[in-house]
Amino acid sequence: MRLTRRHGLLLLPWFFLPSLAHAGVVLNVDGVDDNLKGAVFSGVSLTQYAKRDVTAAQVRRLYEKAPDEVQAALRPYGYYEATATGDLKQVGNDWQVTLHVVPGVPVTVKNVSVELDDDAGKVPSVRHFVRAMNDLKGKTLNDGEYDAARDAIGGALTATGFLDAKLVTRRVEVNRAEHSADIQLKWEAGQRYRYGKIVFKNSQFREGFLERYVPFKSGDYFSQGQLLQLQQALNGADYFSVVNVIPDTDNAKEGHIDIDVELAPAKRTIYTGGPFFGTDTGPGLRGGIEKRWINDRGHKWKNELVAAQRLKTLSTLYQIPMPGPNQRSFNFGANFRDANTVTSKSRTLQLVANETRLWHGWQRTIGINALSGTFTVGKRGGEGDNAEGLERGRSTLLYPEISLSRKSGDNPTFVRNGWSLTITGRSTVGTLLSDASFSQVIGDAKWIRSFWGNNRLILRGSAGKIWTNNFSDLPPQLRFFAGGDRSVRGYDFESIGPRNAFNRVIGGEGLLVGSTEVEHYFTKNWGMAAFVDAGNAFTGTNYSPRVGAGLGVRWLSPVGMIRADVGVPVGDKNEHGIHLHVVIGPDL
């Protein structure tokens, strides 16, 4: 190959140009697409002097080397006949080099041959990657794609138990005259290993307990994927600070590999606490004590105290894990709740017993609840408890409950694409041990999609329905209200709903709320949002949605996403003013 030169100062002898010793190189490349252009920039030595001093002699030497470097840079992409011409001139103190690249006709893969032992060729994951290699036929030869496809087959063999697999033939024959290439690969897979003994080291639990987390048994074929599942399950159990799952390949006997699980117990007791703020609850303090395990059967115990301006709770939860493919857990808890919202006041004690498990990809919870307490609904602002039109009650309810929840997101901290769905149903058995008979169904959904770069569209919806013979005996937490941070912004928490004869909000038997929000992020952690929320709680078919709209700020802080929104009612003659809404927590 030969470079043509446009001479300017280059007509002068190089030794007459000592003043040009401190200069850099500005390189331009044309004639190829961005992918190949990047390869040229990476492969040409001239780019090393973009921000470094270079002498005139160095520029000439590197300029003469450029054609061979261009050809070498494009060869991995299937272009074996690339040529380059160029221009070299001085602009100020810098040297400007332009390379005009002609890639030529690319080499195309004509034939692909992959040979495996019969047993290895029958394994689904191995077959999958063999097909990926065969799919290279008819495409431009690309060293990166070829290497990745070849390594994927070798990795699949190792991951599925063929630990002695050897690549005995690896050949890529290029016919430059025909611009074609043939690929030939052959593995000697050897025997397929099985699991031997599984040994847990440094466990604080009784023998046999951790075996429930193992997704395989001795004698099954070895699988790296299953070892990863075991490690993730043990990490998720929150019992250990260190989990290392190590196959003892050095001591494999008769085709069997023992698995050593090295463990280090985590801190047994966790104390949490600190201040928090939510516009629905006001400022407050939260404190908790969690026992990660209380015995050698892995039982857990959690306790939490919340003391906020408008909400005080004391809760305890005892968990009995039942490790296995369904990740079952039996849970028993109690929760004392003293709530004082804009429209209601309640003081209740709730006892809960349930079972949670994975069920066809869903988190399923089935249990029973006992709820008892006193309540007042229909409040307005700071009115006293004797104001006219307030409705008071005392009730005891016993009801079974079932819920299904599922979510999917590409990032737990900041979801660019994801969704969540929760469906809950609860019902008394007539008036058995209950002051009222009721049935209730609630659904909550959220959908997040990124678009046009640093933007997100967030859709949210809630719907619910109650059937009851005595609505007045239901405490506020079982009635439907709208308004607040996670409902219709621009309104106070639970300030929207059906009213009694004294024009006081008492809640409804139905709920329908929807929200549309668009976010734009200026930096990695900071953004703004615009939103429109609409919905209401209602009784019968008398549904008249309230609308709130506004703007907000988003900050992806070290403690999670912080959302600060300013909302106003839209088209509501009875509600005015600006409402601040602050929410801290994950997207889903």
XYZ file of C-alpha atoms in Angstrom, residues 66-586:
521
model
C -0.345 3.648 8.865
C -1.340 1.577 5.756
C -0.120 -1.686 7.238
C -1.740 -0.827 10.573
C -5.070 -0.096 8.867
C -4.986 -3.476 7.156
C -4.145 -5.242 10.417
C -6.900 -3.356 12.229
C -9.602 -4.356 9.722
C -8.548 -7.979 9.263
C -10.412 -9.154 12.441
C -13.578 -7.742 10.903
C -13.214 -9.836 7.738
C -11.576 -7.221 5.507
C -8.332 -8.742 4.256
C -7.747 -6.387 1.300
C -8.123 -2.995 2.948
C -6.077 -0.128 1.507
C -5.442 3.398 2.711
C -4.201 6.639 1.207
C -3.671 9.777 3.182
C -2.989 13.471 3.581
C -0.490 14.985 6.006
C -0.186 18.668 6.784
C 0.615 20.985 9.641
C -2.148 23.120 11.136
C -0.753 25.475 13.741
C 1.410 23.432 16.076
C -0.448 20.194 15.321
C -0.115 17.678 12.553
C -3.344 16.834 10.757
C -3.537 13.356 9.232
C -6.480 12.182 7.116
C -6.693 8.513 6.161
C -8.912 7.551 3.217
C -9.722 3.875 3.767
C -11.091 1.461 1.176
C -12.096 -1.725 3.052
C -12.464 -3.915 -0.006
C -14.640 -7.029 -0.340
C -15.195 -8.759 3.007
C -14.524 -12.434 3.625
C -17.733 -14.455 4.112
C -18.029 -17.674 6.122
C -18.741 -20.402 3.588
C -18.726 -23.558 5.732
C -18.962 -24.347 9.459
C -18.126 -27.763 10.924
C -18.532 -28.491 14.665
C -17.784 -32.017 15.922
C -18.756 -33.264 19.406
C -19.137 -36.562 21.212
C -22.687 -37.917 20.979
C -23.428 -37.435 24.695
C -22.272 -33.823 24.658
C -24.170 -33.035 21.480
C -27.450 -34.055 23.127
C -27.219 -31.516 25.971
C -29.697 -28.661 25.240
C -27.423 -25.772 26.249
C -24.548 -27.188 24.196
C -26.818 -27.637 21.174
C -27.947 -24.018 21.572
C -24.421 -22.650 21.258
C -23.546 -25.038 18.421
C -26.498 -23.568 16.511
C -25.144 -20.088 17.253
C -21.822 -21.097 15.693
C -23.581 -22.563 12.647
C -25.480 -19.289 12.288
C -22.190 -17.592 11.347
C -22.425 -19.300 7.955
C -23.146 -16.733 5.250
C -22.024 -13.816 7.416
C -18.908 -11.688 7.199
C -16.061 -13.319 9.106
C -15.622 -11.478 12.385
C -12.938 -12.651 14.777
C -14.781 -11.341 17.827
C -18.034 -13.094 16.960
C -16.196 -16.296 16.078
C -14.186 -16.283 19.314
C -17.312 -15.620 21.390
C -19.258 -18.431 19.691
C -16.378 -20.890 20.067
C -15.798 -20.005 23.724
C -19.534 -20.276 24.417
C -19.522 -23.912 23.271
C -16.522 -24.678 25.471
C -18.146 -22.866 28.383
C -21.394 -24.802 27.941
C -19.497 -28.103 27.997
C -17.764 -27.176 31.249
C -20.933 -25.767 32.796
C -22.875 -28.973 32.165
C -20.331 -31.385 33.611
C -17.869 -32.104 30.791
C -14.974 -30.828 32.855
C -12.314 -32.647 30.828
C -13.483 -31.313 27.453
C -10.638 -30.437 25.073
C -10.708 -28.445 21.861
C -8.536 -30.619 19.615
C -9.252 -28.951 16.265
C -9.523 -25.188 15.834
C -9.078 -24.016 12.296
C -10.243 -21.018 10.250
C -9.126 -21.271 6.603
C -9.402 -18.068 4.588
C -9.420 -18.135 0.784
C -8.576 -14.587 -0.201
C -9.154 -15.193 -3.904
C -12.736 -16.324 -3.254
C -13.253 -14.011 -0.258
C -14.478 -16.992 1.750
C -13.634 -18.806 4.983
C -14.193 -22.299 6.387
C -14.478 -22.933 10.144
C -13.581 -26.326 11.609
C -13.931 -27.132 15.315
C -13.749 -30.422 17.184
C -14.037 -31.198 20.901
C -13.244 -34.337 22.804
C -15.800 -33.936 25.587
C -14.804 -36.866 27.770
C -17.006 -38.145 30.590
C -19.803 -36.095 32.094
C -19.372 -35.617 35.835
C -22.058 -35.956 38.504
C -22.446 -34.494 41.978
C -20.932 -36.328 44.897
C -21.370 -35.209 48.510
C -22.470 -31.681 49.467
C -20.543 -30.507 52.536
C -21.499 -27.348 54.469
C -18.645 -25.863 56.493
C -19.056 -23.508 59.486
C -22.859 -23.666 59.490
C -24.645 -22.577 62.658
C -27.706 -24.754 61.911
C -28.663 -28.308 62.660
C -27.701 -31.023 60.204
C -30.064 -31.259 57.271
C -31.460 -27.717 57.429
C -29.269 -26.191 54.695
C -29.775 -29.203 52.427
C -33.253 -27.811 51.766
C -31.673 -24.946 49.817
C -29.832 -27.305 47.445
C -31.530 -27.418 43.998
C -29.947 -30.782 43.130
C -29.064 -34.086 44.761
C -26.059 -36.365 44.769
C -25.885 -38.320 41.529
C -27.374 -35.580 39.335
C -25.275 -34.257 36.477
C -22.970 -31.394 37.464
C -24.232 -27.906 36.524
C -22.577 -24.567 37.200
C -25.984 -22.914 36.893
C -27.304 -24.973 39.809
C -24.269 -24.076 41.909
C -25.038 -20.414 41.251
C -28.667 -20.995 42.275
C -27.466 -22.543 45.525
C -25.184 -19.599 46.247
C -27.946 -17.077 45.501
C -30.422 -18.969 47.695
C -28.031 -19.035 50.646
C -27.200 -15.351 50.205
C -30.904 -14.534 49.996
C -31.576 -16.384 53.251
C -29.617 -13.600 55.015
C -27.925 -15.995 57.448
C -24.349 -15.644 56.182
C -21.833 -12.903 55.475
C -19.804 -15.209 53.206
C -21.059 -17.959 50.888
C -18.579 -19.757 48.638
C -19.766 -22.770 46.645
C -16.667 -24.651 45.466
C -16.621 -27.853 43.390
C -13.709 -30.045 44.505
C -12.515 -30.866 40.991
C -8.998 -31.831 42.163
C -10.360 -34.819 44.067
C -13.026 -36.034 41.642
C -13.468 -39.795 41.855
C -15.223 -42.145 39.484
C -16.933 -39.318 37.688
C -18.292 -37.676 40.872
C -17.387 -34.233 42.280
C -17.963 -33.236 45.897
C -19.282 -29.732 46.540
C -17.836 -27.724 49.426
C -19.965 -24.837 50.697
C -17.825 -22.514 52.789
C -19.878 -20.287 55.096
C -19.340 -17.489 57.604
C -22.320 -16.567 59.822
C -23.577 -13.019 59.487
C -24.161 -10.733 62.432
C -26.999 -12.388 64.326
C -28.814 -9.271 65.584
C -29.430 -6.142 63.505
C -30.466 -2.789 64.941
C -31.956 -0.189 62.612
C -33.340 3.261 63.179
C -33.370 6.904 62.303
C -35.561 9.831 61.334
C -37.779 9.842 58.254
C -40.296 12.081 56.549
C -43.366 11.409 54.444
C -46.021 13.932 53.579
C -48.721 11.339 54.339
C -47.308 10.547 57.783
C -45.338 13.662 58.697
C -41.889 13.594 60.327
C -41.062 10.658 62.531
C -38.596 8.184 63.947
C -38.234 4.519 63.085
C -36.417 1.838 65.046
C -36.134 -1.909 64.629
C -34.534 -5.065 65.968
C -34.130 -8.130 63.777
C -32.872 -11.547 64.778
C -31.575 -13.183 61.609
C -31.899 -16.532 63.344
C -33.017 -17.397 66.861
C -32.386 -21.161 66.830
C -30.657 -23.884 64.839
C -33.789 -24.311 62.687
C -33.325 -20.860 61.126
C -36.375 -19.135 62.610
C -36.396 -15.317 62.317
C -37.895 -12.540 64.432
C -38.433 -8.898 63.435
C -39.699 -5.992 65.544
C -40.294 -2.390 64.493
C -41.498 0.807 66.149
C -42.661 3.824 64.113
C -43.514 7.107 65.803
C -44.583 9.768 63.310
C -46.746 12.858 63.481
C -49.817 11.127 62.062
C -48.934 7.438 62.405
C -47.645 5.265 65.244
C -47.133 1.524 64.863
C -45.572 -1.282 66.856
C -45.171 -4.557 64.994
C -43.616 -7.964 65.526
C -43.207 -10.821 63.054
C -42.010 -14.377 63.683
C -40.954 -16.351 60.579
C -40.413 -20.060 60.121
C -38.581 -20.570 56.794
C -39.222 -23.790 54.880
C -36.394 -23.789 52.299
C -36.973 -25.516 49.006
C -37.910 -24.815 45.406
C -41.020 -22.883 46.522
C -39.214 -20.838 49.202
C -42.051 -21.325 51.665
C -42.318 -19.481 54.956
C -44.831 -19.552 57.815
C -45.314 -16.145 59.397
C -47.004 -15.033 62.624
C -47.293 -11.401 63.595
C -49.056 -8.647 65.487
C -49.387 -4.969 64.644
C -50.684 -2.131 66.822
C -51.619 0.907 64.708
C -52.590 4.403 65.818
C -53.372 6.505 62.733
C -54.591 10.098 62.554
C -55.152 11.236 58.959
C -56.886 14.318 57.581
C -60.245 12.490 57.483
C -60.033 9.615 59.987
C -58.611 8.399 63.252
C -58.193 4.777 64.295
C -56.542 2.637 66.918
C -56.428 -1.051 66.061
C -54.663 -4.291 66.913
C -54.163 -6.832 64.124
C -53.021 -10.444 64.460
C -51.773 -12.247 61.347
C -50.885 -15.823 60.466
C -49.998 -16.735 56.873
C -47.933 -18.833 54.517
C -45.893 -17.313 51.684
C -44.362 -19.191 48.751
C -43.398 -18.914 45.115
C -46.284 -20.078 42.951
C -45.926 -20.226 39.158
C -43.617 -17.217 39.235
C -45.777 -15.252 41.688
C -45.259 -14.515 45.364
C -48.363 -16.005 46.951
C -49.563 -15.301 50.481
C -52.488 -17.140 52.116
C -53.453 -16.448 55.700
C -55.935 -15.232 58.257
C -56.272 -11.864 59.981
C -57.949 -10.804 63.220
C -58.554 -7.051 63.481
C -60.091 -5.195 66.414
C -60.232 -1.548 67.443
C -61.977 1.797 67.501
C -62.185 4.435 64.807
C -63.583 7.817 63.831
C -64.213 8.915 60.242
C -65.308 12.220 58.743
C -62.720 14.468 60.405
C -61.817 17.895 59.076
C -58.459 19.355 59.897
C -57.931 19.904 63.625
C -61.556 19.453 64.745
C -62.305 18.000 68.135
C -63.678 14.502 68.610
C -67.161 15.833 69.464
C -67.753 17.725 66.209
C -71.146 17.210 64.585
C -71.363 14.648 61.798
C -68.399 12.479 62.830
C -68.966 8.726 62.586
C -67.487 6.507 65.273
C -67.273 2.762 65.532
C -65.766 -0.238 67.242
C -65.422 -3.514 65.393
C -63.834 -6.921 65.492
C -63.264 -8.767 62.235
C -61.852 -12.203 61.407
C -61.100 -12.752 57.742
C -58.925 -14.954 55.480
C -56.733 -13.192 52.926
C -54.895 -14.176 49.755
C -52.529 -12.076 47.682
C -50.507 -12.588 44.526
C -47.649 -10.288 43.613
C -45.100 -10.237 40.863
C -42.580 -7.739 39.589
C -39.855 -7.495 36.996
C -37.230 -4.797 36.629
C -33.870 -4.389 34.942
C -32.314 -2.623 37.943
C -33.489 -2.708 41.571
C -32.125 0.788 42.272
C -33.313 2.602 39.148
C -35.720 0.754 36.867
C -35.579 1.727 33.209
C -37.921 -1.036 32.078
C -40.097 -2.975 34.478
C -43.505 -3.604 35.978
C -45.258 -4.791 39.116
C -48.690 -6.243 39.823
C -50.371 -7.090 43.132
C -53.838 -8.605 43.561
C -55.352 -9.033 47.017
C -58.620 -10.636 48.113
C -60.040 -10.867 51.637
C -63.397 -11.922 53.042
C -65.091 -12.815 56.292
C -66.936 -16.120 56.581
C -70.353 -14.597 57.003
C -70.402 -12.971 60.456
C -68.318 -15.698 62.092
C -66.445 -13.944 64.933
C -67.005 -10.654 63.076
C -69.207 -7.582 63.583
C -69.750 -7.252 59.840
C -69.678 -9.422 56.740
C -67.527 -8.170 53.885
C -65.534 -9.231 50.840
C -62.877 -7.106 49.172
C -60.722 -7.259 46.029
C -57.842 -4.839 45.326
C -55.451 -4.576 42.382
C -52.357 -2.369 42.039
C -50.220 -2.127 38.901
C -47.211 -0.103 37.782
C -45.430 0.001 34.421
C -42.120 1.754 33.637
C -40.504 2.239 30.234
C -37.517 4.331 29.173
C -37.615 6.246 25.903
C -35.494 8.721 23.938
C -32.444 8.273 26.103
C -32.728 9.714 29.603
C -36.513 9.677 29.894
C -39.025 7.407 31.626
C -42.773 6.931 31.226
C -44.469 5.667 34.398
C -48.061 4.448 34.415
C -49.753 3.495 37.678
C -53.242 2.266 38.528
C -55.304 0.991 41.472
C -58.780 -0.509 41.555
C -60.849 -2.078 44.288
C -64.331 -3.171 45.321
C -66.041 -4.009 48.638
C -69.206 -6.017 49.193
C -70.590 -5.686 52.740
C -73.790 -5.840 54.777
C -72.675 -3.064 57.143
C -70.190 -0.540 55.754
C -70.219 1.522 58.960
C -68.544 -1.334 60.879
C -65.468 -1.354 58.641
C -62.420 0.485 60.058
C -60.738 3.114 57.832
C -57.928 0.805 56.675
C -60.511 -1.496 55.054
C -62.419 1.331 53.343
C -61.362 3.039 50.134
C -60.049 6.613 50.039
C -58.069 8.506 47.406
C -55.533 11.288 47.616
C -51.934 11.471 48.757
C -48.393 10.591 47.707
C -49.218 7.242 46.077
C -52.739 8.058 44.934
C -53.931 11.430 43.579
C -51.261 14.024 44.201
C -52.453 17.570 44.745
C -54.757 16.332 47.525
C -54.127 15.427 51.157
C -53.752 11.784 52.156
C -57.152 9.972 52.070
C -59.036 13.252 51.646
C -61.049 12.093 48.606
C -64.074 9.819 48.843
C -67.840 9.612 49.388
C -69.306 11.965 51.981
C -72.086 11.632 54.530
C -75.022 13.951 55.108
C -72.709 16.381 56.921
C -70.428 16.602 53.903
C -67.682 14.649 55.655
C -65.444 12.134 53.819
C -66.201 8.656 55.156
C -64.690 6.409 52.475
C -66.263 4.269 49.789
C -66.923 0.753 48.563
C -65.091 1.230 45.269
C -61.778 2.670 44.120
C -60.404 3.645 40.723
C -57.167 5.659 40.424
C -54.739 6.160 37.556
C -51.541 8.130 36.993
C -49.321 9.144 34.096
C -45.844 10.505 34.758
C -42.925 11.488 32.542
C -39.413 11.907 33.929
C -36.362 13.461 32.299
C -32.880 13.075 33.796
C -30.308 15.792 33.249
C -27.544 13.816 34.948
C -27.116 10.272 36.190
C -28.742 11.111 39.538
C -30.889 14.204 38.996
C -34.069 14.674 37.018
C -37.485 16.287 36.912
C -40.999 14.939 36.446
C -44.385 16.056 35.194
C -47.485 14.113 36.220
C -51.250 13.912 36.010
C -53.180 11.780 38.532
C -56.908 11.095 38.479
C -59.265 8.984 40.543
C -61.702 8.713 43.391
C -63.247 6.400 45.920
C -66.971 5.888 45.392
C -70.082 3.973 46.376
C -72.362 2.338 43.821
C -71.790 3.789 40.365
C -71.392 7.403 41.453
C -67.841 7.805 40.178
C -66.508 11.313 39.593
C -62.715 11.397 39.329
C -60.651 14.138 40.921
C -57.612 15.318 38.982
C -54.255 16.487 40.285
C -51.241 17.630 38.282
C -47.827 19.029 38.956
C -44.055 18.911 38.671
C -41.391 17.173 40.699
C -37.695 16.657 41.309
C -35.992 13.245 41.288
C -32.761 12.430 43.103
C -31.150 9.008 43.012
C -29.492 9.391 46.413
C -27.188 6.954 48.244
C -30.218 5.792 50.284
C -32.481 5.294 47.269
C -34.770 7.276 45.016
C -36.149 10.460 46.568
C -39.204 12.012 44.888
C -40.365 15.517 45.758
C -43.541 16.609 43.928
C -45.625 19.757 43.988
C -49.241 19.090 42.947
C -52.417 21.108 42.631
C -56.080 20.091 42.172
C -57.359 20.639 38.648
C -60.943 21.798 38.015
C -62.072 21.259 41.614
C -64.222 24.067 43.063
C -63.826 22.807 46.631
C -60.073 22.178 46.740
C -57.330 24.726 46.147
C -53.716 25.301 47.004
C -50.368 23.613 46.503
C -49.530 20.270 48.085
C -46.009 18.910 48.627
C -45.499 15.159 48.290
C -42.244 13.435 49.291
C -41.647 9.698 48.779
C -38.449 7.767 49.449
C -38.120 4.220 48.175
C -37.628 1.920 45.180
